[in-house]
XYZ file of C-alpha atoms in Angstrom:
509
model
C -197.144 -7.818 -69.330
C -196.297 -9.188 -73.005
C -192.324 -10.018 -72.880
C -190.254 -10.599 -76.320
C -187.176 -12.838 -76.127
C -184.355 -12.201 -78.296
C -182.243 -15.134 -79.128
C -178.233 -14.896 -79.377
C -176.156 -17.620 -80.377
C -172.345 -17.784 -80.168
C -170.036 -20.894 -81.044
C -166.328 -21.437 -82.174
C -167.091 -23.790 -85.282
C -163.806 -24.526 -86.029
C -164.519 -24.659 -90.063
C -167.489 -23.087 -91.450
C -167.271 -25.932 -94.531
C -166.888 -28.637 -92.677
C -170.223 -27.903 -90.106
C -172.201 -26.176 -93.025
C -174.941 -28.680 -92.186
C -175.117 -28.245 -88.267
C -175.014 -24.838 -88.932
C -178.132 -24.552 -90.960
C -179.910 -27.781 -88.719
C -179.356 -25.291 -86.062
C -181.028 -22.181 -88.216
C -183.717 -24.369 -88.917
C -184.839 -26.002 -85.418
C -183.631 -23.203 -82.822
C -184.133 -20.302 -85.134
C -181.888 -17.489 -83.302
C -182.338 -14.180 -84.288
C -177.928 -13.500 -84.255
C -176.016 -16.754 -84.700
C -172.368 -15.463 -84.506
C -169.338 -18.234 -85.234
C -165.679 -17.688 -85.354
C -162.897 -19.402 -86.550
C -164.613 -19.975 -89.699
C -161.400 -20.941 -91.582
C -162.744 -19.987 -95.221
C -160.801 -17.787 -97.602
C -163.106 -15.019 -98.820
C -165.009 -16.602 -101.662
C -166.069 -14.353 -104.665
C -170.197 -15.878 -104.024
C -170.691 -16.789 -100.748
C -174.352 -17.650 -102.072
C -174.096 -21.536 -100.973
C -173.113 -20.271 -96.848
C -176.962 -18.917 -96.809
C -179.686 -20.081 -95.319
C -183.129 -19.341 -96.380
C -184.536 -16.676 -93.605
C -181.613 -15.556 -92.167
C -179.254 -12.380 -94.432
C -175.387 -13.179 -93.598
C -172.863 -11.054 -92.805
C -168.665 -12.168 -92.656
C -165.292 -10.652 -92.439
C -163.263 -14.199 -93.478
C -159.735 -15.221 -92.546
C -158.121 -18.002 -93.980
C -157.128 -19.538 -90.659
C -159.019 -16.860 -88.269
C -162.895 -15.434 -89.134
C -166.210 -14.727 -87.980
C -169.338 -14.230 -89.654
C -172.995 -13.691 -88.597
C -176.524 -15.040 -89.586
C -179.007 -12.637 -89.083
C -182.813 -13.499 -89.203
C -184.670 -11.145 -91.463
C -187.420 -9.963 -89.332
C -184.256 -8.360 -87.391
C -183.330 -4.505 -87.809
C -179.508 -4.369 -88.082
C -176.555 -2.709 -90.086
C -172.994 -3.184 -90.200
C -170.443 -0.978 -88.612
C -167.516 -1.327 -91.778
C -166.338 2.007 -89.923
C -164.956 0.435 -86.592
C -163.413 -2.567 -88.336
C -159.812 -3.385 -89.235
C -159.038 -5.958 -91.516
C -156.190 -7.532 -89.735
C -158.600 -8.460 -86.822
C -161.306 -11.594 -87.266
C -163.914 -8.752 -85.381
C -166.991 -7.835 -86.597
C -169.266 -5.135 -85.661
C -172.920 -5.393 -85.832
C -175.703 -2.586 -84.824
C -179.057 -4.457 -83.320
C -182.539 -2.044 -83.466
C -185.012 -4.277 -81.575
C -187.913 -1.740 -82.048
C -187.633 -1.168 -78.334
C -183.300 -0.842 -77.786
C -180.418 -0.851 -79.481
C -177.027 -3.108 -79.098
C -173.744 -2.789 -80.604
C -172.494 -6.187 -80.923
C -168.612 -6.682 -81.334
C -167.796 -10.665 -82.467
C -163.980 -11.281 -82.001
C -161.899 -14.237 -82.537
C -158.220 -14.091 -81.004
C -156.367 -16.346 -82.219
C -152.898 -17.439 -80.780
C -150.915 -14.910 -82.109
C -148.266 -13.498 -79.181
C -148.590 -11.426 -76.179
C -147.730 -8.132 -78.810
C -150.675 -8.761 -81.319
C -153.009 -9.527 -78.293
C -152.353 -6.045 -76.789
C -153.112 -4.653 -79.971
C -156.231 -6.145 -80.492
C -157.797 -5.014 -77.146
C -156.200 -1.575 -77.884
C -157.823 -1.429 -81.233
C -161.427 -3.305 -79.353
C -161.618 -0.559 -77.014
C -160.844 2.386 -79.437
C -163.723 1.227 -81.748
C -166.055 0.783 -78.430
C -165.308 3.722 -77.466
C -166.143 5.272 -80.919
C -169.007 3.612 -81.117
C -170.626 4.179 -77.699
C -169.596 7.757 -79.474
C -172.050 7.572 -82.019
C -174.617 5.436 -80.018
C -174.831 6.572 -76.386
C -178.511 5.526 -75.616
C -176.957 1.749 -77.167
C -176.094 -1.553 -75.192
C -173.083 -2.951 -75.809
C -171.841 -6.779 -75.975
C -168.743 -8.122 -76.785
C -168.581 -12.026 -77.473
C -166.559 -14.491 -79.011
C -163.889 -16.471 -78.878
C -161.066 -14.859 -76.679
C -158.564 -17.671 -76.515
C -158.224 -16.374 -72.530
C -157.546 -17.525 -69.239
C -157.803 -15.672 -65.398
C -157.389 -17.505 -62.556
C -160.171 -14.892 -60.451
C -162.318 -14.233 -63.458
C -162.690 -17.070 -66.004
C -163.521 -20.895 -65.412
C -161.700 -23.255 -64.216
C -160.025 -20.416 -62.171
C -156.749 -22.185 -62.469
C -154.213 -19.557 -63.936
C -153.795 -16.234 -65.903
C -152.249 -15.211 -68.910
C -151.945 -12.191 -70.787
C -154.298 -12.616 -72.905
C -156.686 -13.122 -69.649
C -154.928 -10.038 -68.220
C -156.234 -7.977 -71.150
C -159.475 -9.262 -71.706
C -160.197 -8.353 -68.010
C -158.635 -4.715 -68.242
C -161.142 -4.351 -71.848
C -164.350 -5.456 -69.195
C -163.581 -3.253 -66.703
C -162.733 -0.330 -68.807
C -166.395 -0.590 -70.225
C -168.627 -1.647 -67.204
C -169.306 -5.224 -68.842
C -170.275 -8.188 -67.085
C -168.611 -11.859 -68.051
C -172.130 -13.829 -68.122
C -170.259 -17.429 -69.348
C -169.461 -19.471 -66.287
C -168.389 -22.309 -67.373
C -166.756 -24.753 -69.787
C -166.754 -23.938 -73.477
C -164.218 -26.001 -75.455
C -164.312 -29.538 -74.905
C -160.737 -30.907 -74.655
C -159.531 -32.672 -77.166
C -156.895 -34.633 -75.341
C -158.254 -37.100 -72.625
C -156.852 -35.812 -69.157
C -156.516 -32.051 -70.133
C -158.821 -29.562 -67.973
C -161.599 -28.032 -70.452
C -161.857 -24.234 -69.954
C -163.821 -21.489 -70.599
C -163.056 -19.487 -73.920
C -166.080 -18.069 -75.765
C -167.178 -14.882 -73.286
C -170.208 -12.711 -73.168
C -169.235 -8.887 -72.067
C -172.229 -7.196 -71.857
C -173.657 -3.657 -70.205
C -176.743 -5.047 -69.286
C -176.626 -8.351 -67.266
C -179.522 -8.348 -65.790
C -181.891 -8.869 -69.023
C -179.411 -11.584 -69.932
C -179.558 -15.362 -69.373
C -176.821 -17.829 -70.870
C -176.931 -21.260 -71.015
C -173.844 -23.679 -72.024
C -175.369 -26.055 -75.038
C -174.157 -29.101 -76.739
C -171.301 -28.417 -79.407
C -172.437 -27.614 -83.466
C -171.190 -30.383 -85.767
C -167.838 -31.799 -84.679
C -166.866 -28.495 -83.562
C -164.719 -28.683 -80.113
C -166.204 -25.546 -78.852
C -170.046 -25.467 -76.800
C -172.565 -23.273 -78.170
C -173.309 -20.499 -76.247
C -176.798 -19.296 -75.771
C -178.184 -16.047 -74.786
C -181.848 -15.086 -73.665
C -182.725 -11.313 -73.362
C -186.277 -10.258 -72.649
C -187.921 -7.055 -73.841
C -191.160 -5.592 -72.803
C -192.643 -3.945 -76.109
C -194.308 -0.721 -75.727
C -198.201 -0.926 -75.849
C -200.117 0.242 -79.195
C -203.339 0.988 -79.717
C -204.770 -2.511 -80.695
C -207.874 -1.041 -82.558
C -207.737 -1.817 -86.345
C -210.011 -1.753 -89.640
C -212.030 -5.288 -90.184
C -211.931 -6.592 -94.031
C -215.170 -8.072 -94.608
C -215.478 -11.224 -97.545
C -218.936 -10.850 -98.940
C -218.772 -14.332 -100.055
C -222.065 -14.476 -101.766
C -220.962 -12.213 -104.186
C -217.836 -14.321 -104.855
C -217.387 -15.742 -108.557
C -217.167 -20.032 -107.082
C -216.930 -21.451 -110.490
C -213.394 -20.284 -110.910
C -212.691 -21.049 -107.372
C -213.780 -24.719 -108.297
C -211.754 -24.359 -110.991
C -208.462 -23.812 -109.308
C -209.341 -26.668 -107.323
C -209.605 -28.825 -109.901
C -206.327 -27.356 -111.654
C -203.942 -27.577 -108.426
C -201.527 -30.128 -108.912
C -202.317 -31.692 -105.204
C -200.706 -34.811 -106.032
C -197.570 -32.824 -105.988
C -195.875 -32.453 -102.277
C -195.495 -28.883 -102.302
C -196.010 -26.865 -99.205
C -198.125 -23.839 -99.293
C -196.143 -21.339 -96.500
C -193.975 -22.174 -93.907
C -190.968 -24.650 -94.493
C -189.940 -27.402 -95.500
C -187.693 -29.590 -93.334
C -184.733 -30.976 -95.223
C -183.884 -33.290 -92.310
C -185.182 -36.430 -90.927
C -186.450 -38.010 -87.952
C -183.237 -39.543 -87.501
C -181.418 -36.231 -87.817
C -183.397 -35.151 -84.714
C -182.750 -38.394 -82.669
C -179.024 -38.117 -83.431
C -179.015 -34.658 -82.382
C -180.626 -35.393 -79.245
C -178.170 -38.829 -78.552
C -175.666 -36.068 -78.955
C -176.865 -33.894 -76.644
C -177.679 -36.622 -74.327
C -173.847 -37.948 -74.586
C -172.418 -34.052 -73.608
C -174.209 -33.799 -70.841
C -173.560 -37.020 -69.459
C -169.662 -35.858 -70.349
C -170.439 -32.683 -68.466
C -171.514 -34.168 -65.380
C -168.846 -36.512 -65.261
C -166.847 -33.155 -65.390
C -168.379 -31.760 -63.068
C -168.279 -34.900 -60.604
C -164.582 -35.677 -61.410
C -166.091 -39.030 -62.028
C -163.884 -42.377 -62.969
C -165.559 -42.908 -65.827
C -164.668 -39.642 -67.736
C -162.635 -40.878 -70.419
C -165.625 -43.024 -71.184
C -168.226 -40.701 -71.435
C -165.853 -38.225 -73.044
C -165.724 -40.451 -75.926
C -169.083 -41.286 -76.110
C -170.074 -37.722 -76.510
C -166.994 -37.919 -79.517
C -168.796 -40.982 -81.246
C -172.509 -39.132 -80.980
C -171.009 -36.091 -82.662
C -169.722 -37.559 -85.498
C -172.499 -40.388 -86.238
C -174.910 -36.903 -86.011
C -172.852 -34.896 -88.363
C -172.679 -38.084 -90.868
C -177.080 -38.290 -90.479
C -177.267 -34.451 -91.228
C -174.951 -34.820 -94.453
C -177.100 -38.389 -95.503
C -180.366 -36.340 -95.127
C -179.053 -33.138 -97.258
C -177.982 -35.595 -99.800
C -181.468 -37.658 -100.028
C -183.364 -34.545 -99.665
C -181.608 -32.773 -102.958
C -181.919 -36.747 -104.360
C -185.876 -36.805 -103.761
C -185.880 -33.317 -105.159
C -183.911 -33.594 -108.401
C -186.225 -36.831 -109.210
C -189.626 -34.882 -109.109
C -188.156 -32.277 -111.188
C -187.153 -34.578 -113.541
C -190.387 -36.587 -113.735
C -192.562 -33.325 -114.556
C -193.064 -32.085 -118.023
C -190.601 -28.919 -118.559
C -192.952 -25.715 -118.809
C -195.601 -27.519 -116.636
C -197.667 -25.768 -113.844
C -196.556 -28.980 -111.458
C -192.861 -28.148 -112.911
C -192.875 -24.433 -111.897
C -195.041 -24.900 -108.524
C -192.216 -27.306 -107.664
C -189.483 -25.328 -108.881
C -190.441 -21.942 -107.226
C -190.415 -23.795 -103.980
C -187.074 -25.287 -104.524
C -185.816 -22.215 -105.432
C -186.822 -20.175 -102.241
C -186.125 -23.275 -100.448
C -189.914 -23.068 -99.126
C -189.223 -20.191 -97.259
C -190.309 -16.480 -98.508
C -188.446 -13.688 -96.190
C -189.619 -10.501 -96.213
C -187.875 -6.857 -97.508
C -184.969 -6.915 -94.636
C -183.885 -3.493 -93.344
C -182.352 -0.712 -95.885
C -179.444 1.328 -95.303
C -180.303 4.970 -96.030
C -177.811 7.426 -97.766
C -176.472 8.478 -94.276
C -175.887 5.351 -92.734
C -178.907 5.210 -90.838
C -181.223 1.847 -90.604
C -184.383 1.889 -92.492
C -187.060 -0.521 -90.992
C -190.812 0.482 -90.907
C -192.771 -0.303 -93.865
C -193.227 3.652 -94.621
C -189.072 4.629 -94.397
C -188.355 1.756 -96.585
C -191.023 2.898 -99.102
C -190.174 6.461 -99.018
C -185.844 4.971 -99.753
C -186.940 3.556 -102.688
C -189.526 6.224 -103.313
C -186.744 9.048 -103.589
C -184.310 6.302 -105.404
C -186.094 5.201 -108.414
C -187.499 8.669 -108.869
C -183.680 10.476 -109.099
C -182.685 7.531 -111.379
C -185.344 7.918 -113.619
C -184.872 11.576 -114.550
C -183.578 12.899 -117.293
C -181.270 16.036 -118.048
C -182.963 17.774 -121.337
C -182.079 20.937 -120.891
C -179.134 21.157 -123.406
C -180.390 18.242 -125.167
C -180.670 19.047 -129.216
C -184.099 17.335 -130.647
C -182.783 14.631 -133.036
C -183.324 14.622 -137.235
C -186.085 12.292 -138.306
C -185.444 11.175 -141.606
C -188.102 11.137 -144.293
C -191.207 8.069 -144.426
C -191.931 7.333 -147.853
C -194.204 4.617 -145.742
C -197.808 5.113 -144.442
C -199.275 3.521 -141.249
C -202.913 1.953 -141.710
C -206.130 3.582 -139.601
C -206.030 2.022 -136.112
C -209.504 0.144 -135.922
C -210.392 -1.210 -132.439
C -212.943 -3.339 -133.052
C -215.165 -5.529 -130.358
C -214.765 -8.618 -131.170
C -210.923 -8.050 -130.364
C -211.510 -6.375 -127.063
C -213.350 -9.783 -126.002
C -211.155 -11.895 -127.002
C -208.669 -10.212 -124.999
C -210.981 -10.401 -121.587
C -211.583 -13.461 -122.007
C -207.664 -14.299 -121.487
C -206.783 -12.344 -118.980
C -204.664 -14.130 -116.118
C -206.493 -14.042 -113.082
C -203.715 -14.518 -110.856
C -202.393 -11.278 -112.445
C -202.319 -7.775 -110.036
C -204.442 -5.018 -110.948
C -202.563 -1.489 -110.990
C -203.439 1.657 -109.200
C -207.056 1.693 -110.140
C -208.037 -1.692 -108.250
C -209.890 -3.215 -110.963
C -208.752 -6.921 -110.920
C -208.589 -9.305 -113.588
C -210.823 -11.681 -112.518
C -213.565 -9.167 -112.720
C -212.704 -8.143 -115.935
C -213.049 -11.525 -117.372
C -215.991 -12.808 -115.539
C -217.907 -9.797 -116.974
C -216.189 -9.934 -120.251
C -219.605 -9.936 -122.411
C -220.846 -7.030 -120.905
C -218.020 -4.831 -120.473
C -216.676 -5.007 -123.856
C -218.758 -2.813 -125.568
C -218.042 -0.191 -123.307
C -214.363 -0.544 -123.242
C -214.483 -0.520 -126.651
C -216.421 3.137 -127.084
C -213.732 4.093 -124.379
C -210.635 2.886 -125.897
C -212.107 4.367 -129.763
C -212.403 7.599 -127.250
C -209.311 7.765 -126.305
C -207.274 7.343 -129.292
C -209.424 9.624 -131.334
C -208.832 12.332 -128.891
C -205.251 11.446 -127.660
C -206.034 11.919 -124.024
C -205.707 9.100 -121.699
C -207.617 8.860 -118.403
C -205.070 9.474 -115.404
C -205.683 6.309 -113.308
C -203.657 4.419 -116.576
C -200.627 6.544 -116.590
C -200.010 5.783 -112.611
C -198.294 2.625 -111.377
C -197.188 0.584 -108.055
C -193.660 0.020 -108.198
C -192.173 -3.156 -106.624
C -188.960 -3.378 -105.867
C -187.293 -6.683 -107.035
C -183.924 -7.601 -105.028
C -180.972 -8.066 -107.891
C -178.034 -9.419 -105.543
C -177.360 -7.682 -102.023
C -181.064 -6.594 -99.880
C -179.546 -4.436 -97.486
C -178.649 -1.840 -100.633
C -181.394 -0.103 -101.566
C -179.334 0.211 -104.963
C -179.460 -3.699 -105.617
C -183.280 -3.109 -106.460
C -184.638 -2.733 -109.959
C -188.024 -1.420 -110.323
C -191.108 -3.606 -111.878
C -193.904 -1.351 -112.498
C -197.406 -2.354 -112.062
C -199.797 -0.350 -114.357
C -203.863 -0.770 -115.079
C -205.172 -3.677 -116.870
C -207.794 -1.650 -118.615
C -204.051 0.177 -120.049
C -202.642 -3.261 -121.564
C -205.913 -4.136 -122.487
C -206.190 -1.098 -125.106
C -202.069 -1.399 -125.571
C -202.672 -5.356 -126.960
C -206.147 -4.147 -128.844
């Protein structure tokens, strides 16, 4: 039976800005589908454009001194839950369509704030689960971050309670969620003091679930938390239409010419990504890894050397976080220099540029929120949203409208002669690379038979103004939607229309 895994990271960063780069090493090589951190520490900026990461949509609720935010990879189906939030808490609430289930995730960061605000937080965590259980009963529900609490018969090291523990377990039980963390997650920063177990996983479902302890991000104090759930996709018919290349037919001396005109001596990657960091990014991510496990064992073993290894593992995190802020800087270095060295307006210039603009990554159209909250995903919904949008904002109320006064021409417009000669000329420079409209006919075909279908566009476009009628085929278009700021909006799209080529043929004629 095909199984999908779905990826969920959790970690206490302790400073968003100061781990930007292990944050985004850690987008790039593991490539979660949810990476949730807390305690990001950042005031809410007015752009939060440079906390992206190419792939991945991002969603926060920041604190100066408290915080969480989520990266969400944009093959994922999700929408925020604004609704269940309050704005005093660093919780954010997050609604998961796999395709095949649905989870509400809740990512909290308690801070040490007093026995009274703790009580209220849980109160307030279990209202809004309860609300929005509510409103999603056939949903899974997880609750993670960092709780800041300790029970002696519930949380590791099982050494003593506080309230804070007291609550947290009172939340669990409440719900039917299992604790899945067992042990360690915040390495101590203090030699001698115990490490203990502070980022949780409540969740309804355990038993689809596996979570593994990882190697802190970045100089971060807290573990990374990893979670593993499988899903078993339901089975579709496989059958599907075959496109067939008839390849004799194909036109190969423009295909040798865009082989000749590719600038191949530039290093731009066609698809896929391209890795900012460097092989020494990767070994000092694995020496780092290496060093916290060795720490962990000592742990474990209540070993004499502990100290030792504990600042070993100290050393590897900070001579990893210094090679992944070296390798940004030569990578932007290496970049700025080609740009420079190309001619401005160049093909090489814009190939380059393009690339370094989408940071060699191109996403696709991420789920939209419809008018009543609910998640638009498949390829058809989202086309039907923006469908129904651009249609209501392009009409017009006329009704009532008085027709306005044309003053007087004194001024005469010559006869309109469309001649041949013109029409070529205007075949012969059509951009290839250009897509056809509605009608299919492509460019390239146009100008490859340029000769011989001039003379009949010609007749047709002399046709067409003398009688004022236009064929049908030119007044439809494909609309693409182009993204202006926020994607999950359908109203952040503007509409580029697509229309025939034959139509801007007889427009520039």
């Amino acid at each position: 039976m095909h199984v999908l895994s779905f990826k969920v990271h959790l970690t206490n960063i302790r400073g968003l800005h100061a781990n930007l780069d292990a944050v985004h090493f850690h987008l790039e090589t593991d490539k979660p589908h949810l990476l949730f951190l807390t305690e990001t520490q950042i005031r809410c900026p007015s752009d939060a454009a440079y906390l992206d990461y190419p792939g991945y949509s991002m969603e926060h609720h920041f604190l100066q001194r408290a915080g969480v935010c989520v990266y969400v990879r944009n093959d994922i189906c999700c929408q925020r839950l604004r609704y269940l939030e309050d704005p005093s808490f660093s919780i954010l609430w997050l609604l998961v369509d796999t395709g095949m289930d649905k989870i509400v995730y809740a990512c909290v960061y308690r801070s040490h704030s007093g026995d009274q605000e703790t009580t209220r937080l849980f109160g307030h965590l279990s209202e809004a689960a309860d609300e929005a259980l509510h409103r999603h009963p056939d949903a899974q529900f997880v609750a993670l971050g960092d709780f800041n609490a300790c029970h002696q018969d519930w949380l590791f090291p099982y050494q003593r309670t506080d309230h804070a523990g007291r609550e947290a377990r009172n939340f669990a039980v409440s719900l039917g969620l299992s604790q899945l963390v067992k042990q360690a997650t915040r390495v101590p920063d203090v030699d001698g003091h115990t490490a203990n177990c502070l980022d949780l996983l409540l969740t309804t479902d355990p038993d689809r679930c596996i979570v593994t302890v990882s190697s802190p991000l970045g100089t971060s104090d807290h573990c990374l938390v990893k979670s593993v759930s499988t899903f078993s996709p339901p089975d579709y018919d496989a059958r599907s239409e075959r496109r067939m290349w008839r390849y004799k037919s194909a036109d190969w001396d423009e295909m040798r010419h865009f082989f000749a005109s590719y600038p191949w001596q530039q290093d731009v990657p066609v698809g896929g990504s391209a890795k900012w960091f460097s092989a020494d990014c990767v070994q000092a991510e694995q020496l780092k890894h290496s060093a916290f496990l060795a720490w962990v064992n000592a742990r474990d073993r209540k070993a004499p050397d502990l100290i030792t290894k504990k600042r070993a593992f100290n050393h590897a995190a900070k001579s990893y976080k210094k090679a992944l802020k070296r390798a940004r800087f030569d990578h932007i270095t290496h970049i700025g220099t080609k740009l420079s060295a190309q001619p401005s307006g160049s093909r090489a210039f814009w190939s380059l540029a393009k690339s370094v603009e989408a940071n060699f990554c191109r996403p696709t159209l991420p789920p939209l929120v419809r008018p009543d909250g609910i998640l638009a995903h498949t390829a058809k919904e989202k086309a039907g949203l923006f469908a129904s949008l651009f249609a209501h904002n392009s009409r017009l109320d006329t009704s009532s409208a008085t027709p306005p006064t044309l003053p007087h021409c004194d001024s005469s417009m010559p006869e309109v002669r469309i001649r041949n000669k013109e029409v070529l000329r205007v075949l012969c420079r059509l951009d290839v690379n250009k897509a056809s409209g509605p009608d299919g006919i492509p460019a390239i075909v146009l100008k490859a038979c340029a000769p011989e279908l001039s003379p009949v566009l010609t007749r047709l476009y002399r046709l067409s103004f003398r009688t004022g009628i236009v064929p049908k085929s030119w007044k439809l278009a494909n609309v693409q939607p182009v993204p202006k700021k926020g994607v999950a909006d359908p109203t952040n799209y503007r509409p580029i229309s697509i229309t025939s080529i034959l139509c801007k043929i007889m427009d520039v004629c």
